PDB file of C-alpha atoms in Angstrom:
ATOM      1  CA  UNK N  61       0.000   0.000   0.000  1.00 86.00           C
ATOM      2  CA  UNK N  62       1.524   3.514  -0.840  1.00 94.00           C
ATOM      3  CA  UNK N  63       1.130   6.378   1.050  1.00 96.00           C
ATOM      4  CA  UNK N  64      -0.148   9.649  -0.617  1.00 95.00           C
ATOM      5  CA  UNK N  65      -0.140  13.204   0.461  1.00 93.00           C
ATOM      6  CA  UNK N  66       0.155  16.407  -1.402  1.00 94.00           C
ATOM      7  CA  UNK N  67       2.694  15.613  -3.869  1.00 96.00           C
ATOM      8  CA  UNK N  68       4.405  12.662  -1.864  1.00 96.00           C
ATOM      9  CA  UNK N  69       4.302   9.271  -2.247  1.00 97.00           C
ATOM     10  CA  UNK N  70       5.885   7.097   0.755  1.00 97.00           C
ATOM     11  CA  UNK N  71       6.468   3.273  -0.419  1.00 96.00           C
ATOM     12  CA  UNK N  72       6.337   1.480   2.826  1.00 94.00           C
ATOM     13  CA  UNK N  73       8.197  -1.591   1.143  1.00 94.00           C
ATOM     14  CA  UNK N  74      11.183   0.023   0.503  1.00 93.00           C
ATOM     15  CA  UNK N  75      10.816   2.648   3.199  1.00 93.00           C
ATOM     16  CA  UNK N  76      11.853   5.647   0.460  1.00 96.00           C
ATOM     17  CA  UNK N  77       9.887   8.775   0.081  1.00 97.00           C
ATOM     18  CA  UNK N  78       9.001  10.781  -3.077  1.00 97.00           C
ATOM     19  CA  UNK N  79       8.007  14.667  -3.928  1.00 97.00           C
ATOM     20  CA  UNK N  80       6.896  15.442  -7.173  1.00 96.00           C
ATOM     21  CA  UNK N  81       8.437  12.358  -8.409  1.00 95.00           C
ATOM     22  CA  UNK N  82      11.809  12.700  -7.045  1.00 97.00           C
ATOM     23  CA  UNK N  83      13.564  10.450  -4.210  1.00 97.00           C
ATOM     24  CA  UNK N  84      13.929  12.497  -0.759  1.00 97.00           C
ATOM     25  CA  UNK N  85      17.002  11.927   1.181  1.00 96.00           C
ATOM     26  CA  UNK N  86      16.003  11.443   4.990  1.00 94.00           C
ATOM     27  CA  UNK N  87      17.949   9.934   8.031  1.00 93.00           C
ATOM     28  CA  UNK N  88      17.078   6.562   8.770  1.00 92.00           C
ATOM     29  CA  UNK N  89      14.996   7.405  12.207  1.00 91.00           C
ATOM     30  CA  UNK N  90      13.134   9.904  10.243  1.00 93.00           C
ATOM     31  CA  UNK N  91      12.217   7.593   7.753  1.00 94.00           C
ATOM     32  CA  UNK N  92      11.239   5.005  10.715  1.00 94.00           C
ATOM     33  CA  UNK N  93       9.299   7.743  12.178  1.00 94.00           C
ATOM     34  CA  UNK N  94       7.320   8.805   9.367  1.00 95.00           C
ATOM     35  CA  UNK N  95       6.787   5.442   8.409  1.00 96.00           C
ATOM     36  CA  UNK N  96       5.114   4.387  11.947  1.00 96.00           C
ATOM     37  CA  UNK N  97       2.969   7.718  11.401  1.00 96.00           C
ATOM     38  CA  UNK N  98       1.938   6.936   8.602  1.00 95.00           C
ATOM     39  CA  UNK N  99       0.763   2.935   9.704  1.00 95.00           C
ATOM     40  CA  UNK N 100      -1.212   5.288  12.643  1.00 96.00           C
ATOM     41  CA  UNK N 101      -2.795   7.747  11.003  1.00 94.00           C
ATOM     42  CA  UNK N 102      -5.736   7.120  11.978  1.00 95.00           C
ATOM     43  CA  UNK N 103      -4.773   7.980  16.205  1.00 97.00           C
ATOM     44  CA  UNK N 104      -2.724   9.744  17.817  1.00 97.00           C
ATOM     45  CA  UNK N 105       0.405   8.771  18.259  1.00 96.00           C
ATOM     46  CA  UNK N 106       1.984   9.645  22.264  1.00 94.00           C
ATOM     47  CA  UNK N 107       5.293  10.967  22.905  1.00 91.00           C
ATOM     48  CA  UNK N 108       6.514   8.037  24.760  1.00 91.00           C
ATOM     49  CA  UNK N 109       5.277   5.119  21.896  1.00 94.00           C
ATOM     50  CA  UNK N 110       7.108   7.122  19.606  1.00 92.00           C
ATOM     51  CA  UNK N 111      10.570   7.107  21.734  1.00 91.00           C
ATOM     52  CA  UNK N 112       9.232   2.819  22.694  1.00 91.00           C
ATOM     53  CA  UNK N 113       8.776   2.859  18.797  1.00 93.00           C
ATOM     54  CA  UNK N 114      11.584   4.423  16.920  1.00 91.00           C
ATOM     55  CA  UNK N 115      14.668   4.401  19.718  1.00 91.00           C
ATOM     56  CA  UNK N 116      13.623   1.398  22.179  1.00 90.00           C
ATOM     57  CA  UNK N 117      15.261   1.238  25.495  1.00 87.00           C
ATOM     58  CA  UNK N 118      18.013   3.907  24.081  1.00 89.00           C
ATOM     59  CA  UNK N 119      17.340   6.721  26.191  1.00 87.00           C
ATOM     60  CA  UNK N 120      16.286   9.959  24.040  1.00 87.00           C
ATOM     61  CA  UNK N 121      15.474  13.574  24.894  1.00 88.00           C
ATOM     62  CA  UNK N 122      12.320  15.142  23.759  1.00 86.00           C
ATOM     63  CA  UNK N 123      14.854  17.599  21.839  1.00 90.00           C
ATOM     64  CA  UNK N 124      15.666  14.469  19.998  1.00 88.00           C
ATOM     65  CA  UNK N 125      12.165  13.737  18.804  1.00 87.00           C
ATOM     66  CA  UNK N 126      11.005  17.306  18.000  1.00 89.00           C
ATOM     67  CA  UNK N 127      14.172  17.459  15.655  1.00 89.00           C
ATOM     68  CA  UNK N 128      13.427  14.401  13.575  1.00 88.00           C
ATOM     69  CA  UNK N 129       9.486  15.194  13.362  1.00 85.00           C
TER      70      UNK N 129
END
């Protein structure tokens, strides 16, 4: 299933983003991050199952988070 939104297109099968056609370079937790917003669009989405989701038991500041959203 591909994601669509304004003149995106996120593949979820190879995890790689498009604008207007064209490949978008993003850091891997980024990608991760839009890609498990994306599966949960339909709720919101808490600080803390984000930093569960994307960094695990690796301790992250919030700083970290607002910087990759």
């Amino acid at each position: 299933m591909l994601f669509t939104f304004a003149d995106c297109m996120f593949d979820p099968r190879c995890l790689e983003l498009t604008r207007a056609g064209r490949p978008v370079s993003m850091q891997p937790q980024v990608r991760a991050l839009l890609h498990y917003l994306l599966e949960r669009r339909d709720r919101a989405v808490s600080r803390d199952e984000l930093h569960r989701a994307i960094w695990g038991s690796r301790h992250v500041t919030d700083a970290t988070l607002n910087s990759r959203v």
